[in-house]
Tab-separated table of C-alpha atoms in Angstrom:
chain	number	residue	atom	x	y	z
A	111	MET	CA	70.646	136.446	113.014
A	112	THR	CA	73.283	137.171	115.640
A	113	GLU	CA	77.029	137.089	115.097
A	114	THR	CA	77.231	134.016	117.331
A	115	GLU	CA	74.671	132.185	115.188
A	116	ASP	CA	76.547	133.121	112.022
A	117	ILE	CA	79.694	131.602	113.499
A	118	LYS	CA	77.836	128.432	114.526
A	119	PHE	CA	76.369	127.854	111.085
A	120	MET	CA	79.645	128.644	109.323
A	121	ARG	CA	81.424	126.077	111.444
A	122	ARG	CA	78.789	123.582	110.393
A	123	CYS	CA	79.753	124.378	106.787
A	124	ILE	CA	83.351	123.546	107.655
A	125	GLU	CA	82.285	120.274	109.317
A	126	LEU	CA	80.462	119.273	106.153
A	127	ALA	CA	83.241	120.369	103.805
A	128	ILE	CA	85.980	118.366	105.516
A	129	LYS	CA	84.026	115.137	104.961
A	130	ALA	CA	85.392	115.166	101.408
A	131	GLU	CA	89.029	115.869	102.291
A	132	GLY	CA	91.301	114.234	99.742
A	133	PHE	CA	88.558	113.727	97.136
A	134	THR	CA	87.806	117.196	95.745
A	135	PHE	CA	91.097	118.062	93.981
A	136	PRO	CA	91.525	120.289	92.054
A	137	ASN	CA	88.457	121.863	93.611
A	138	PRO	CA	88.382	123.222	97.170
A	139	MET	CA	86.423	121.684	100.040
A	140	VAL	CA	83.096	123.443	100.438
A	141	GLY	CA	80.096	122.952	102.701
A	142	SER	CA	76.840	124.866	102.753
A	143	VAL	CA	73.804	125.119	105.023
A	144	ILE	CA	70.462	126.846	104.565
A	145	VAL	CA	68.841	128.355	107.629
A	146	TYR	CA	65.175	129.279	108.013
A	147	GLU	CA	63.992	131.008	111.176
A	148	GLY	CA	67.127	129.958	113.048
A	149	LYS	CA	67.041	126.297	112.041
A	150	ILE	CA	68.922	124.367	109.374
A	151	ILE	CA	66.503	123.149	106.693
A	152	GLY	CA	69.083	122.062	104.152
A	153	GLU	CA	72.757	121.239	103.894
A	154	GLY	CA	75.264	119.768	101.490
A	155	TYR	CA	78.918	119.578	100.536
A	156	HIS	CA	81.021	119.118	97.414
A	157	LEU	CA	82.202	115.524	97.161
A	158	ARG	CA	84.430	115.450	94.069
A	159	SER	CA	85.359	117.392	90.968
A	160	GLY	CA	82.695	117.251	88.276
A	161	GLU	CA	79.842	116.701	90.712
A	162	SER	CA	77.399	119.249	92.128
A	163	HIS	CA	78.825	121.955	94.348
A	164	ALA	CA	77.903	122.430	98.002
A	165	GLU	CA	75.385	125.240	97.475
A	166	VAL	CA	73.495	123.241	94.836
A	167	ASN	CA	73.360	120.170	97.087
A	168	ALA	CA	72.181	122.254	100.031
A	169	ILE	CA	69.426	123.944	98.022
A	170	ASN	CA	68.304	120.645	96.495
A	171	SER	CA	68.061	119.077	99.955
A	172	VAL	CA	65.377	121.553	101.065
A	173	SER	CA	62.003	119.835	100.889
A	174	ASP	CA	59.878	122.995	100.992
A	175	LYS	CA	61.355	125.313	98.365
A	176	THR	CA	58.888	128.104	99.290
A	177	LYS	CA	61.019	128.737	102.393
A	178	LEU	CA	64.128	129.599	100.371
A	179	LYS	CA	63.128	133.220	99.759
A	180	SER	CA	63.045	133.769	103.525
A	181	SER	CA	66.170	131.728	104.258
A	182	LYS	CA	69.851	132.491	104.632
A	183	LEU	CA	72.509	130.473	102.824
A	184	TYR	CA	75.883	129.878	104.474
A	185	VAL	CA	78.953	128.702	102.589
A	186	ASN	CA	82.598	128.579	103.701
A	187	LEU	CA	83.938	129.722	100.304
A	188	GLU	CA	82.660	132.333	97.869
A	189	PRO	CA	80.223	130.774	95.371
A	190	CYS	CA	81.648	130.284	91.896
A	191	SER	CA	80.598	132.622	89.098
A	192	HIS	CA	81.857	130.769	86.012
A	193	PHE	CA	80.948	127.753	83.916
A	194	GLY	CA	83.273	124.832	84.503
A	195	LYS	CA	82.254	121.200	84.825
A	196	THR	CA	79.120	122.569	86.508
A	197	PRO	CA	77.138	125.823	86.081
A	198	PRO	CA	77.814	128.836	88.365
A	199	CYS	CA	76.570	128.384	91.927
A	200	SER	CA	75.869	132.114	92.221
A	201	ASP	CA	73.314	131.821	89.388
A	202	TYR	CA	71.632	128.869	91.090
A	203	ILE	CA	71.385	130.763	94.376
A	204	ILE	CA	69.806	133.745	92.618
A	205	SER	CA	67.389	131.640	90.564
A	206	ASN	CA	66.104	129.976	93.731
A	207	GLY	CA	65.257	133.325	95.282
A	208	ILE	CA	67.730	133.256	98.156
A	209	ARG	CA	68.510	136.845	99.057
A	210	ARG	CA	70.748	136.553	102.120
A	211	ILE	CA	74.162	134.886	101.797
A	212	VAL	CA	76.951	134.537	104.366
A	213	ILE	CA	80.403	133.681	102.995
A	214	GLY	CA	83.325	132.447	105.068
A	215	THR	CA	86.113	133.667	102.806
A	216	THR	CA	86.717	134.964	99.295
A	217	ASP	CA	87.798	132.532	96.581
A	218	THR	CA	91.088	134.101	95.466
A	219	SER	CA	91.572	131.900	92.398
A	220	GLU	CA	91.644	133.752	89.078
A	221	LYS	CA	88.331	132.278	87.909
A	222	VAL	CA	86.380	133.686	90.861
A	223	SER	CA	88.269	136.316	92.904
A	224	GLY	CA	85.259	138.278	94.108
A	225	ARG	CA	83.115	137.804	91.001
A	226	GLY	CA	80.745	135.401	92.734
A	227	ALA	CA	79.973	137.831	95.540
A	228	LYS	CA	79.630	140.693	93.040
A	229	LYS	CA	77.119	138.737	90.976
A	230	LEU	CA	75.037	138.154	94.095
A	231	LEU	CA	75.229	141.819	95.084
A	232	ASP	CA	74.299	142.955	91.568
A	233	ALA	CA	71.224	140.726	91.786
A	234	GLY	CA	70.127	142.573	94.930
A	235	CYS	CA	71.253	139.986	97.451
A	236	GLU	CA	72.505	140.841	100.935
A	237	VAL	CA	76.029	139.420	101.199
A	238	LYS	CA	78.167	139.120	104.326
A	239	THR	CA	81.764	137.894	104.101
A	240	GLY	CA	84.639	137.094	106.459
A	241	VAL	CA	82.842	134.928	109.029
A	242	VAL	CA	85.450	132.755	110.839
A	243	GLU	CA	87.640	133.546	107.851
A	244	ALA	CA	90.879	132.184	109.337
A	245	GLU	CA	89.256	128.769	109.877
A	246	CYS	CA	87.800	128.777	106.383
A	247	ARG	CA	91.177	129.593	104.844
A	248	ARG	CA	92.867	126.945	106.978
A	249	LEU	CA	90.416	124.345	105.679
A	250	ASN	CA	91.417	125.098	102.077
A	251	ARG	CA	95.074	125.920	102.729
A	252	ARG	CA	96.192	123.683	99.864
A	253	PHE	CA	93.863	125.398	97.391
A	254	PHE	CA	94.832	128.903	98.500
A	255	THR	CA	98.575	128.206	98.538
A	256	PHE	CA	98.418	126.733	95.045
A	257	HIS	CA	96.568	129.718	93.576
A	258	GLU	CA	98.224	132.486	95.565
A	259	LYS	CA	101.825	131.242	95.818
A	260	LYS	CA	101.885	129.182	92.615
A	261	ARG	CA	103.167	126.072	94.374
A	262	PRO	CA	101.780	123.182	96.408
A	263	TYR	CA	101.136	123.399	100.133
A	264	ILE	CA	104.091	121.549	101.691
A	265	THR	CA	103.776	119.482	104.865
A	266	LEU	CA	106.747	117.839	106.593
A	267	LYS	CA	106.164	114.765	108.749
A	268	TRP	CA	108.653	112.883	110.858
A	269	ALA	CA	108.973	110.878	114.062
A	270	GLN	CA	111.899	111.406	116.413
A	271	SER	CA	113.195	109.741	119.551
A	272	ALA	CA	112.940	111.406	122.952
A	273	ASP	CA	116.467	112.758	122.445
A	274	GLY	CA	115.846	114.053	118.916
A	275	TYR	CA	116.986	111.347	116.494
A	276	LEU	CA	115.139	110.166	113.381
A	277	ASP	CA	116.884	106.816	113.247
A	278	ILE	CA	119.519	104.628	114.841
A	279	ILE	CA	122.899	104.001	113.222
A	280	ARG	CA	122.284	101.247	110.671
A	281	SER	CA	124.706	98.376	110.204
A	282	ASP	CA	125.476	97.064	106.724
A	283	ASP	CA	123.422	93.933	107.313
A	284	HIS	CA	120.432	95.798	108.775
A	285	LYS	CA	117.178	94.600	107.237
A	286	PRO	CA	115.514	97.410	105.206
A	287	GLU	CA	112.564	98.419	107.371
A	288	PRO	CA	111.514	101.410	109.472
A	289	THR	CA	112.784	101.956	112.996
A	290	TRP	CA	109.387	102.403	114.602
A	291	ILE	CA	109.048	105.247	117.077
A	292	THR	CA	105.261	105.497	117.109
A	293	GLY	CA	102.467	102.992	117.646
A	294	LYS	CA	99.547	101.731	115.580
A	295	PRO	CA	97.145	104.661	116.203
A	296	GLU	CA	99.772	107.149	115.047
A	297	ARG	CA	100.467	105.103	111.923
A	298	VAL	CA	96.767	104.980	111.067
A	299	LEU	CA	96.654	108.760	111.460
A	300	VAL	CA	99.592	109.135	109.059
A	301	HIS	CA	97.725	107.065	106.467
A	302	LYS	CA	94.714	109.326	106.909
A	303	TRP	CA	97.038	112.268	106.252
A	304	ARG	CA	98.429	110.604	103.125
A	305	ALA	CA	94.907	110.159	101.781
A	306	SER	CA	94.425	113.929	102.078
A	307	GLU	CA	97.444	114.856	99.936
A	308	GLN	CA	98.096	114.648	96.216
A	309	ALA	CA	101.824	113.821	96.308
A	310	ILE	CA	104.286	112.257	98.751
A	311	LEU	CA	108.088	112.617	98.681
A	312	VAL	CA	111.024	110.737	100.172
A	313	GLY	CA	114.742	110.725	99.473
A	314	ALA	CA	116.545	107.732	98.000
A	315	GLY	CA	118.255	107.085	101.353
A	316	THR	CA	114.921	106.604	103.096
A	317	LEU	CA	113.766	104.382	100.254
A	318	ARG	CA	116.802	102.126	100.644
A	319	ALA	CA	116.774	102.062	104.452
A	320	ASP	CA	113.057	101.639	105.097
A	321	GLU	CA	111.508	100.419	101.842
A	322	PRO	CA	108.347	102.416	102.604
A	323	ARG	CA	105.249	101.655	100.557
A	324	LEU	CA	104.033	105.252	100.828
A	325	ASN	CA	100.456	104.250	100.169
A	326	VAL	CA	97.109	104.400	101.935
A	327	ARG	CA	96.470	100.949	103.354
A	328	GLU	CA	95.299	101.777	106.889
A	329	TRP	CA	92.697	104.296	105.677
A	330	LYS	CA	90.140	104.670	102.904
A	331	GLY	CA	91.328	106.999	100.172
A	332	ASN	CA	93.513	107.529	97.146
A	333	ASP	CA	97.234	106.774	97.076
A	334	PRO	CA	99.193	109.998	96.520
A	335	LEU	CA	101.555	110.474	93.601
A	336	LYS	CA	104.862	108.983	94.720
A	337	LEU	CA	108.004	111.136	94.381
A	338	ILE	CA	111.616	110.066	94.933
A	339	LEU	CA	114.463	112.582	95.218
A	340	SER	CA	117.744	110.929	94.217
A	341	SER	CA	120.702	112.935	92.969
A	342	SER	CA	122.293	109.858	91.403
A	343	GLY	CA	119.034	108.443	90.108
A	344	PHE	CA	119.911	105.053	91.561
A	345	VAL	CA	116.575	103.741	92.768
A	346	ARG	CA	116.490	99.993	93.034
A	347	LYS	CA	113.229	98.163	92.792
A	348	ALA	CA	111.747	98.019	96.272
A	349	SER	CA	108.447	97.307	97.948
A	350	SER	CA	107.535	100.986	97.674
A	351	PHE	CA	107.009	100.444	93.951
A	352	ASN	CA	104.411	97.809	94.689
A	353	ASP	CA	101.070	97.757	96.504
A	354	THR	CA	100.085	101.156	95.197
A	355	ASP	CA	97.777	102.692	92.647
A	356	SER	CA	99.902	105.808	92.249
A	357	ARG	CA	102.497	106.710	89.674
A	358	VAL	CA	106.172	107.225	90.528
A	359	VAL	CA	108.302	110.231	89.591
A	360	VAL	CA	112.055	110.279	90.263
A	361	PHE	CA	113.799	113.660	90.511
A	362	THR	CA	117.495	113.358	89.745
A	363	HIS	CA	120.530	115.298	88.550
A	364	ASN	CA	121.711	112.316	86.530
A	365	SER	CA	120.385	112.430	82.966
A	366	ASP	CA	121.756	108.919	82.369
A	367	ALA	CA	119.820	107.343	85.222
A	368	GLU	CA	117.623	104.434	84.205
A	369	ILE	CA	114.215	104.515	85.851
A	370	ARG	CA	112.359	101.289	85.184
A	371	ASN	CA	109.275	101.818	87.309
A	372	GLY	CA	108.251	105.402	86.716
A	373	MET	CA	109.213	108.605	84.989
A	374	LYS	CA	112.336	110.739	85.363
A	375	VAL	CA	112.604	114.497	85.862
A	376	ILE	CA	116.073	115.985	85.446
A	377	LEU	CA	117.026	118.662	87.980
A	378	GLU	CA	119.413	121.511	87.196
A	379	GLU	CA	122.421	122.103	89.445
A	380	SER	CA	121.958	125.880	89.298
A	381	GLU	CA	118.724	125.968	91.297
A	382	PRO	CA	117.606	124.302	94.561
A	383	SER	CA	115.871	120.976	94.062
A	384	SER	CA	112.990	122.095	96.300
A	385	VAL	CA	112.251	125.032	93.999
A	386	GLN	CA	112.326	122.852	90.888
A	387	ILE	CA	110.155	120.156	92.452
A	388	SER	CA	107.604	122.741	93.606
A	389	ARG	CA	107.494	124.313	90.156
A	390	TYR	CA	107.085	120.926	88.484
A	391	LEU	CA	104.202	119.980	90.790
A	392	TYR	CA	102.497	123.326	90.196
A	393	SER	CA	102.742	122.775	86.434
A	394	CYS	CA	101.044	119.395	86.943
A	395	GLY	CA	98.219	120.923	88.991
A	396	ILE	CA	99.355	119.261	92.234
A	397	GLN	CA	98.119	121.331	95.172
A	398	SER	CA	99.767	119.512	98.068
A	399	LEU	CA	103.038	117.757	98.888
A	400	PHE	CA	103.602	115.518	101.912
A	401	ILE	CA	107.278	114.927	102.740
A	402	GLU	CA	108.185	111.877	104.841
A	403	GLY	CA	111.976	111.785	104.771
A	404	GLY	CA	114.786	111.636	105.246
A	405	ALA	CA	116.851	114.153	107.176
A	406	GLU	CA	118.661	115.504	104.129
A	407	VAL	CA	115.391	116.119	102.291
A	408	PHE	CA	113.780	117.748	105.324
A	409	ASN	CA	116.743	120.041	105.923
A	410	HIS	CA	116.875	121.024	102.258
A	411	PHE	CA	113.232	122.125	102.125
A	412	ILE	CA	113.530	123.871	105.503
A	413	SER	CA	116.699	125.725	104.458
A	414	THR	CA	115.059	127.001	101.270
A	415	GLY	CA	111.941	128.089	103.146
A	416	LEU	CA	109.699	125.768	101.151
A	417	TRP	CA	107.469	124.336	103.826
A	418	ASP	CA	104.154	125.382	105.360
A	419	GLU	CA	103.490	122.882	108.130
A	420	ALA	CA	105.498	120.381	110.165
A	421	ARG	CA	103.939	117.415	111.996
A	422	ILE	CA	106.410	115.955	114.466
A	423	PHE	CA	105.912	112.829	116.571
A	424	SER	CA	108.204	112.443	119.587
A	425	GLY	CA	108.556	108.996	121.107
A	426	GLU	CA	109.531	107.965	124.630
A	427	ASP	CA	112.677	105.932	123.822
A	428	TYR	CA	116.196	107.373	123.736
A	429	PHE	CA	118.464	106.443	120.818
A	430	ARG	CA	121.520	108.306	122.239
A	431	ASN	CA	123.047	108.361	118.777
A	432	GLY	CA	121.941	108.214	115.164
A	433	VAL	CA	120.468	110.487	112.498
A	434	LYS	CA	119.668	113.880	113.988
A	435	ALA	CA	116.153	115.226	113.502
A	436	PRO	CA	115.811	118.619	111.791
A	437	LEU	CA	115.330	121.820	113.735
A	438	ILE	CA	112.235	123.762	112.835
A	439	ASN	CA	111.286	127.349	113.622
A	440	GLY	CA	107.549	127.781	113.474
A	441	ILE	CA	104.403	128.563	115.418
A	442	LEU	CA	103.138	125.697	117.582
A	443	SER	CA	99.570	125.121	116.425
A	444	SER	CA	98.599	122.074	118.490
A	445	LYS	CA	99.923	119.284	120.677
A	446	THR	CA	98.325	115.859	121.016
A	447	PHE	CA	99.316	112.978	123.286
A	448	PHE	CA	99.208	109.296	122.378
A	449	SER	CA	99.994	106.329	124.617
A	450	GLY	CA	103.642	106.227	123.541
A	451	SER	CA	104.284	109.527	121.823
A	452	SER	CA	103.239	113.135	121.423
A	453	LEU	CA	102.426	115.024	118.244
A	454	GLU	CA	103.287	118.682	117.725
A	455	ILE	CA	102.093	120.584	114.665
A	456	TYR	CA	103.986	123.723	113.667
A	457	LEU	CA	102.961	126.312	111.114
A	458	LYS	CA	105.452	128.444	109.267
A	459	ASN	CA	105.092	132.178	109.788
A	460	GLY	CA	102.889	133.501	106.996
A	461	SER	CA	101.404	130.119	106.049
């Protein structure tokens, strides 16, 4: 098998894995293909925690099991080596007589961390690792960040006017609703993004000004855990507390705050809120955080270095005054054009 073919089949693993984005937590997204004489004879992916893993589904999809001993198995993440909700995939690979395995990237979580590949090698298998590794790590960036940095993967998302404002100046009698900068396709995309994350955060100012629902209603998926950052703890009942299946957590410095529609987490004054929120989410097993506003919240997380990715829509209209958008210093990863806006995605150095 040539290097080019290895890359092709590994990318097919990634294509399969991403089908389950947003459904596999706390597990990573994994796809697997089985190749016999240059052709795929079996493939599968992990759909959700507690169900069969990708390698098992791929092996079980092969109709003629006699071909397995002469086949090569591809998987974007190192096969597991431990008993969890399912038996070890490495054992299943070995028991089915597959002797050649290509792995996209090592699973760096404490339960695996090279043990899966070692088990395969000890059984006499030929193991190749590091095929399109950067793409495989990017696919499971939330999983890797959680296990390696002990915090969730943090994505910032905002829309700004052509002259760099998040919002117009609001009058006292302004109806609480968003000042739309983007169109319908962009909003559907944002809901797809929400469905891929475990938690979503806004500040109390955004809650009062926009009354966002922060749910997934334009896309199929789970509503993320809803987080509100409010120093005072004053969070009036708004539409964002309705039309959602998710819980609500309010982070506040005010121990006397009364939270009627959720739970309260008291923040200490001696440590940045971003650090405390990240630590709390890690303790809850939350691997990803999607931040949607407002400016004060964005700037706080940026200033403390707690962000990994920024997704910025820029519209065509000029506000000429208003709430200034944050400034971000990152690596431009991609740029996409819509009919009335553009989308730039930045990655933080080292993310």
